[in-house]
PDB file of C-alpha atoms and ligand atoms in Angstrom:
ATOM      1  CA  MET A 295     -80.294  26.046  39.221  1.00  0.00           C
ATOM      2  CA  THR A 296     -78.347  22.830  38.564  1.00  0.00           C
ATOM      3  CA  THR A 297     -76.426  22.858  35.288  1.00  0.00           C
ATOM      4  CA  LEU A 298     -74.769  19.786  33.818  1.00  0.00           C
ATOM      5  CA  ILE A 299     -72.330  20.129  30.916  1.00  0.00           C
ATOM      6  CA  ILE A 300     -71.828  17.049  28.729  1.00  0.00           C
ATOM      7  CA  CYS A 301     -68.694  17.582  26.678  1.00  0.00           C
ATOM      8  CA  SER A 302     -67.055  15.437  24.046  1.00  0.00           C
ATOM      9  CA  SER A 303     -63.477  16.510  23.389  1.00  0.00           C
ATOM     10  CA  ARG A 304     -61.504  13.947  21.418  1.00  0.00           C
ATOM     11  CA  SER A 305     -58.319  15.615  20.166  1.00  0.00           C
ATOM     12  CA  PRO A 306     -55.172  15.630  22.328  1.00  0.00           C
ATOM     13  CA  HIS A 307     -55.524  19.421  22.665  1.00  0.00           C
ATOM     14  CA  ALA A 308     -58.778  19.200  24.677  1.00  0.00           C
ATOM     15  CA  ASN A 309     -59.941  22.455  23.103  1.00  0.00           C
ATOM     16  CA  THR A 310     -63.626  21.961  23.847  1.00  0.00           C
ATOM     17  CA  THR A 311     -62.901  20.810  27.389  1.00  0.00           C
ATOM     18  CA  ARG A 312     -61.205  24.164  28.023  1.00  0.00           C
ATOM     19  CA  ILE A 313     -64.340  25.987  26.846  1.00  0.00           C
ATOM     20  CA  ALA A 314     -66.501  23.655  28.963  1.00  0.00           C
ATOM     21  CA  GLN A 315     -64.404  24.323  32.061  1.00  0.00           C
ATOM     22  CA  THR A 316     -64.562  28.079  31.547  1.00  0.00           C
ATOM     23  CA  ILE A 317     -68.358  27.979  31.236  1.00  0.00           C
ATOM     24  CA  ALA A 318     -68.584  25.623  34.225  1.00  0.00           C
ATOM     25  CA  GLU A 319     -66.465  27.895  36.453  1.00  0.00           C
ATOM     26  CA  THR A 320     -68.626  30.865  35.468  1.00  0.00           C
ATOM     27  CA  ILE A 321     -72.026  29.329  36.203  1.00  0.00           C
ATOM     28  CA  ASP A 322     -70.993  26.667  38.712  1.00  0.00           C
ATOM     29  CA  ALA A 323     -71.754  23.632  36.551  1.00  0.00           C
ATOM     30  CA  GLN A 324     -70.463  20.062  36.539  1.00  0.00           C
ATOM     31  CA  VAL A 325     -68.631  18.831  33.415  1.00  0.00           C
ATOM     32  CA  VAL A 326     -68.867  15.184  32.371  1.00  0.00           C
ATOM     33  CA  THR A 327     -68.106  13.163  29.233  1.00  0.00           C
ATOM     34  CA  PRO A 328     -70.942  11.398  27.375  1.00  0.00           C
ATOM     35  CA  ASP A 329     -69.817   8.135  29.045  1.00  0.00           C
ATOM     36  CA  GLN A 330     -70.099   9.699  32.502  1.00  0.00           C
ATOM     37  CA  ALA A 331     -73.515  11.259  31.867  1.00  0.00           C
ATOM     38  CA  THR A 332     -75.702   8.791  33.745  1.00  0.00           C
ATOM     39  CA  PRO A 333     -79.504   8.980  33.464  1.00  0.00           C
ATOM     40  CA  GLU A 334     -79.565  10.064  37.135  1.00  0.00           C
ATOM     41  CA  LEU A 335     -77.201  13.012  36.524  1.00  0.00           C
ATOM     42  CA  ILE A 336     -79.172  14.067  33.453  1.00  0.00           C
ATOM     43  CA  ALA A 337     -82.516  13.783  35.238  1.00  0.00           C
ATOM     44  CA  ALA A 338     -81.247  15.882  38.164  1.00  0.00           C
ATOM     45  CA  ALA A 339     -80.149  18.823  35.997  1.00  0.00           C
ATOM     46  CA  ASP A 340     -82.396  21.846  35.430  1.00  0.00           C
ATOM     47  CA  ARG A 341     -80.296  22.895  32.432  1.00  0.00           C
ATOM     48  CA  ILE A 342     -77.878  20.935  30.233  1.00  0.00           C
ATOM     49  CA  GLY A 343     -74.990  22.231  28.126  1.00  0.00           C
ATOM     50  CA  PHE A 344     -73.868  20.069  25.208  1.00  0.00           C
ATOM     51  CA  GLY A 345     -70.337  20.655  23.890  1.00  0.00           C
ATOM     52  CA  SER A 346     -68.273  18.972  21.203  1.00  0.00           C
ATOM     53  CA  GLY A 347     -65.279  19.330  18.962  1.00  0.00           C
ATOM     54  CA  ILE A 348     -66.232  19.097  15.300  1.00  0.00           C
ATOM     55  CA  TYR A 349     -65.132  15.855  13.636  1.00  0.00           C
ATOM     56  CA  TRP A 350     -65.784  15.210   9.947  1.00  0.00           C
ATOM     57  CA  MET A 351     -68.177  18.165   9.798  1.00  0.00           C
ATOM     58  CA  ASN A 352     -70.349  17.055  12.689  1.00  0.00           C
ATOM     59  CA  PHE A 353     -70.683  16.900  16.453  1.00  0.00           C
ATOM     60  CA  ASP A 354     -69.111  13.835  18.031  1.00  0.00           C
ATOM     61  CA  ARG A 355     -71.129  10.709  17.307  1.00  0.00           C
ATOM     62  CA  ARG A 356     -71.138   9.772  21.007  1.00  0.00           C
ATOM     63  CA  LEU A 357     -72.899  13.034  21.876  1.00  0.00           C
ATOM     64  CA  ILE A 358     -75.391  12.626  19.029  1.00  0.00           C
ATOM     65  CA  ASP A 359     -76.151   9.067  20.156  1.00  0.00           C
ATOM     66  CA  LEU A 360     -76.584  10.242  23.728  1.00  0.00           C
ATOM     67  CA  VAL A 361     -79.129  12.871  22.652  1.00  0.00           C
ATOM     68  CA  ASP A 362     -80.980  10.343  20.519  1.00  0.00           C
ATOM     69  CA  HIS A 363     -81.358   8.068  23.545  1.00  0.00           C
ATOM     70  CA  LEU A 364     -82.355  10.790  26.038  1.00  0.00           C
ATOM     71  CA  ALA A 365     -85.744  10.779  27.670  1.00  0.00           C
ATOM     72  CA  ASP A 366     -88.033  13.652  26.686  1.00  0.00           C
ATOM     73  CA  GLY A 367     -86.509  16.980  27.675  1.00  0.00           C
ATOM     74  CA  ALA A 368     -89.920  18.225  28.855  1.00  0.00           C
ATOM     75  CA  GLY A 369     -89.095  21.818  27.992  1.00  0.00           C
ATOM     76  CA  ARG A 370     -85.851  21.897  29.972  1.00  0.00           C
ATOM     77  CA  GLU A 371     -83.255  24.470  28.945  1.00  0.00           C
ATOM     78  CA  ALA A 372     -80.211  23.432  26.944  1.00  0.00           C
ATOM     79  CA  PHE A 373     -77.271  25.254  25.402  1.00  0.00           C
ATOM     80  CA  VAL A 374     -74.782  24.133  22.792  1.00  0.00           C
ATOM     81  CA  PHE A 375     -71.103  24.914  22.168  1.00  0.00           C
ATOM     82  CA  ALA A 376     -68.436  23.653  19.804  1.00  0.00           C
ATOM     83  CA  THR A 377     -64.837  24.224  18.737  1.00  0.00           C
ATOM     84  CA  SER A 378     -63.666  23.556  15.210  1.00  0.00           C
ATOM     85  CA  GLY A 379     -60.732  24.045  12.895  1.00  0.00           C
ATOM     86  CA  LEU A 380     -62.776  26.001  10.390  1.00  0.00           C
ATOM     87  CA  PRO A 381     -65.941  28.089  10.618  1.00  0.00           C
ATOM     88  CA  GLU A 382     -69.130  26.259   9.768  1.00  0.00           C
ATOM     89  CA  THR A 383     -70.060  26.420   6.083  1.00  0.00           C
ATOM     90  CA  PRO A 384     -73.583  27.162   4.825  1.00  0.00           C
ATOM     91  CA  LEU A 385     -73.476  23.776   3.087  1.00  0.00           C
ATOM     92  CA  ARG A 386     -73.279  21.850   6.355  1.00  0.00           C
ATOM     93  CA  ARG A 387     -74.980  23.550   9.311  1.00  0.00           C
ATOM     94  CA  TYR A 388     -74.015  21.037  11.998  1.00  0.00           C
ATOM     95  CA  THR A 389     -74.724  23.367  14.939  1.00  0.00           C
ATOM     96  CA  GLU A 390     -78.231  24.067  13.651  1.00  0.00           C
ATOM     97  CA  SER A 391     -78.790  20.327  13.061  1.00  0.00           C
ATOM     98  CA  PHE A 392     -77.693  19.567  16.604  1.00  0.00           C
ATOM     99  CA  ARG A 393     -79.982  22.304  17.962  1.00  0.00           C
ATOM    100  CA  LYS A 394     -82.915  20.819  16.021  1.00  0.00           C
ATOM    101  CA  ARG A 395     -82.056  17.354  17.352  1.00  0.00           C
ATOM    102  CA  LEU A 396     -82.337  18.685  20.913  1.00  0.00           C
ATOM    103  CA  GLU A 397     -85.545  20.569  20.156  1.00  0.00           C
ATOM    104  CA  HIS A 398     -86.971  17.410  18.641  1.00  0.00           C
ATOM    105  CA  LYS A 399     -86.194  15.770  21.999  1.00  0.00           C
ATOM    106  CA  GLY A 400     -88.215  18.395  23.831  1.00  0.00           C
ATOM    107  CA  PHE A 401     -85.397  20.692  25.013  1.00  0.00           C
ATOM    108  CA  ARG A 402     -85.543  24.474  24.743  1.00  0.00           C
ATOM    109  CA  VAL A 403     -82.201  25.552  23.274  1.00  0.00           C
ATOM    110  CA  ILE A 404     -81.433  28.955  24.761  1.00  0.00           C
ATOM    111  CA  ASP A 405     -78.152  29.755  22.999  1.00  0.00           C
ATOM    112  CA  THR A 406     -75.144  28.439  21.088  1.00  0.00           C
ATOM    113  CA  PHE A 407     -71.432  29.314  21.165  1.00  0.00           C
ATOM    114  CA  THR A 408     -68.672  28.359  18.742  1.00  0.00           C
ATOM    115  CA  CYS A 409     -65.000  29.241  18.391  1.00  0.00           C
ATOM    116  CA  ARG A 410     -61.880  28.026  16.649  1.00  0.00           C
ATOM    117  CA  GLY A 411     -59.621  25.389  18.188  1.00  0.00           C
ATOM    118  CA  LEU A 412     -56.102  24.221  17.376  1.00  0.00           C
ATOM    119  CA  ASP A 413     -56.459  21.700  14.554  1.00  0.00           C
ATOM    120  CA  THR A 414     -53.553  19.352  13.835  1.00  0.00           C
ATOM    121  CA  MET A 415     -55.601  16.908  11.797  1.00  0.00           C
ATOM    122  CA  GLY A 416     -53.638  15.096   9.062  1.00  0.00           C
ATOM    123  CA  PRO A 417     -51.288  17.277   7.009  1.00  0.00           C
ATOM    124  CA  LEU A 418     -51.988  20.332   9.218  1.00  0.00           C
ATOM    125  CA  ALA A 419     -49.626  18.801  11.794  1.00  0.00           C
ATOM    126  CA  ALA A 420     -46.705  19.414   9.437  1.00  0.00           C
ATOM    127  CA  ILE A 421     -47.224  23.193   9.739  1.00  0.00           C
ATOM    128  CA  GLY A 422     -47.821  23.116  13.492  1.00  0.00           C
ATOM    129  CA  GLY A 423     -51.594  23.113  13.055  1.00  0.00           C
ATOM    130  CA  LEU A 424     -54.306  25.601  12.174  1.00  0.00           C
ATOM    131  CA  ASN A 425     -55.406  28.163  14.811  1.00  0.00           C
ATOM    132  CA  LYS A 426     -52.247  27.957  16.922  1.00  0.00           C
ATOM    133  CA  GLN A 427     -52.826  28.684  20.638  1.00  0.00           C
ATOM    134  CA  ARG A 428     -56.606  28.592  20.284  1.00  0.00           C
ATOM    135  CA  PRO A 429     -58.836  28.713  22.162  1.00  0.00           C
ATOM    136  CA  ASN A 430     -56.880  31.736  23.368  1.00  0.00           C
ATOM    137  CA  GLN A 431     -57.635  34.189  26.159  1.00  0.00           C
ATOM    138  CA  ALA A 432     -60.057  36.138  23.932  1.00  0.00           C
ATOM    139  CA  ASP A 433     -61.941  32.900  23.171  1.00  0.00           C
ATOM    140  CA  LEU A 434     -62.104  31.985  26.864  1.00  0.00           C
ATOM    141  CA  ASP A 435     -63.321  35.513  27.694  1.00  0.00           C
ATOM    142  CA  ALA A 436     -66.005  35.166  25.011  1.00  0.00           C
ATOM    143  CA  ALA A 437     -67.035  31.806  26.512  1.00  0.00           C
ATOM    144  CA  ARG A 438     -67.258  33.457  29.943  1.00  0.00           C
ATOM    145  CA  ARG A 439     -69.451  36.264  28.544  1.00  0.00           C
ATOM    146  CA  PHE A 440     -71.597  33.652  26.799  1.00  0.00           C
ATOM    147  CA  ALA A 441     -72.099  31.850  30.112  1.00  0.00           C
ATOM    148  CA  LEU A 442     -72.881  35.059  31.995  1.00  0.00           C
ATOM    149  CA  GLN A 443     -75.608  36.139  29.587  1.00  0.00           C
ATOM    150  CA  LEU A 444     -77.426  32.790  29.653  1.00  0.00           C
ATOM    151  CA  PRO A 445     -80.915  33.427  30.987  1.00  0.00           C
TER     152      PRO A 445
HETATM  153  C1  FMN M 207     -60.691  13.399  13.557  1.00  0.00           C
HETATM  154  C2  FMN M 207     -60.844  14.892  13.405  1.00  0.00           C
HETATM  155  C3  FMN M 207     -61.706  15.414  12.439  1.00  0.00           C
HETATM  156  C4  FMN M 207     -61.887  16.804  12.328  1.00  0.00           C
HETATM  157  N1  FMN M 207     -62.768  17.290  11.395  1.00  0.00           N
HETATM  158  C5  FMN M 207     -62.989  18.636  11.324  1.00  0.00           C
HETATM  159  C6  FMN M 207     -63.952  19.160  10.407  1.00  0.00           C
HETATM  160  O1  FMN M 207     -64.617  18.443   9.671  1.00  0.00           O
HETATM  161  N2  FMN M 207     -64.132  20.515  10.375  1.00  0.00           N
HETATM  162  C7  FMN M 207     -63.409  21.363  11.179  1.00  0.00           C
HETATM  163  O2  FMN M 207     -63.613  22.577  11.096  1.00  0.00           O
HETATM  164  N3  FMN M 207     -62.498  20.884  12.074  1.00  0.00           N
HETATM  165  C8  FMN M 207     -62.281  19.549  12.163  1.00  0.00           C
HETATM  166  N4  FMN M 207     -61.372  19.049  13.075  1.00  0.00           N
HETATM  167  C9  FMN M 207     -60.698  19.989  13.989  1.00  0.00           C
HETATM  168  C10 FMN M 207     -61.398  20.020  15.343  1.00  0.00           C
HETATM  169  O3  FMN M 207     -62.761  20.360  15.197  1.00  0.00           O
HETATM  170  C11 FMN M 207     -60.739  21.057  16.272  1.00  0.00           C
HETATM  171  O4  FMN M 207     -59.379  20.774  16.431  1.00  0.00           O
HETATM  172  C12 FMN M 207     -61.461  21.060  17.618  1.00  0.00           C
HETATM  173  O5  FMN M 207     -61.081  22.196  18.348  1.00  0.00           O
HETATM  174  C13 FMN M 207     -61.154  19.800  18.382  1.00  0.00           C
HETATM  175  O6  FMN M 207     -61.736  19.873  19.651  1.00  0.00           O
HETATM  176  P1  FMN M 207     -61.219  18.940  20.856  1.00  0.00           P
HETATM  177  O7  FMN M 207     -59.781  19.328  21.136  1.00  0.00           O
HETATM  178  O8  FMN M 207     -62.135  19.286  21.971  1.00  0.00           O
HETATM  179  O9  FMN M 207     -61.374  17.546  20.372  1.00  0.00           O
HETATM  180  C14 FMN M 207     -61.171  17.682  13.191  1.00  0.00           C
HETATM  181  C15 FMN M 207     -60.281  17.139  14.147  1.00  0.00           C
HETATM  182  C16 FMN M 207     -60.128  15.777  14.276  1.00  0.00           C
HETATM  183  C17 FMN M 207     -59.190  15.242  15.334  1.00  0.00           C
END
């Protein structure tokens, strides 16, 4: 099975890229940015992973735009992962919204994974950031287990 991972990781810490690389090593996938995800690469993949840091309580706009412009998923499998400074709140379910966006596009979302990432946004930098050292080894191990249990 060919798996393509499209990952948007904007902070200088590359937290989501580290999760993407761990998943990719585990299931032998290719990791690209939204800009690198050509229609040919997307069409050739049996399964697509979509990963993003969380920015202003949402997935990266570039990844959302990419999904909105995708051809019909035709029932292909997809999975979703994200890193964020804070856990998602019930008031703003951005992972669920992103899942629905993919389902609306005809993908079958098989699973989602989230974990904390070092967050030095704004005033947090003054205290060395929130979630120092994360994703840590336990987070990377969890990402590996997530990848291994994908159907
Ligand atoms: C511009 C910006 C906005 C952010 N907004 C949020 C937010 O709304 N909620 C949150 O939990 N974390 C927020 N964060 C923290 C990031 O989600 C977190 O650091 C994430 O791990 C970044 O992933 P990356 O290193 O792959 O970009 C923000 C970070 C940046 C740089």
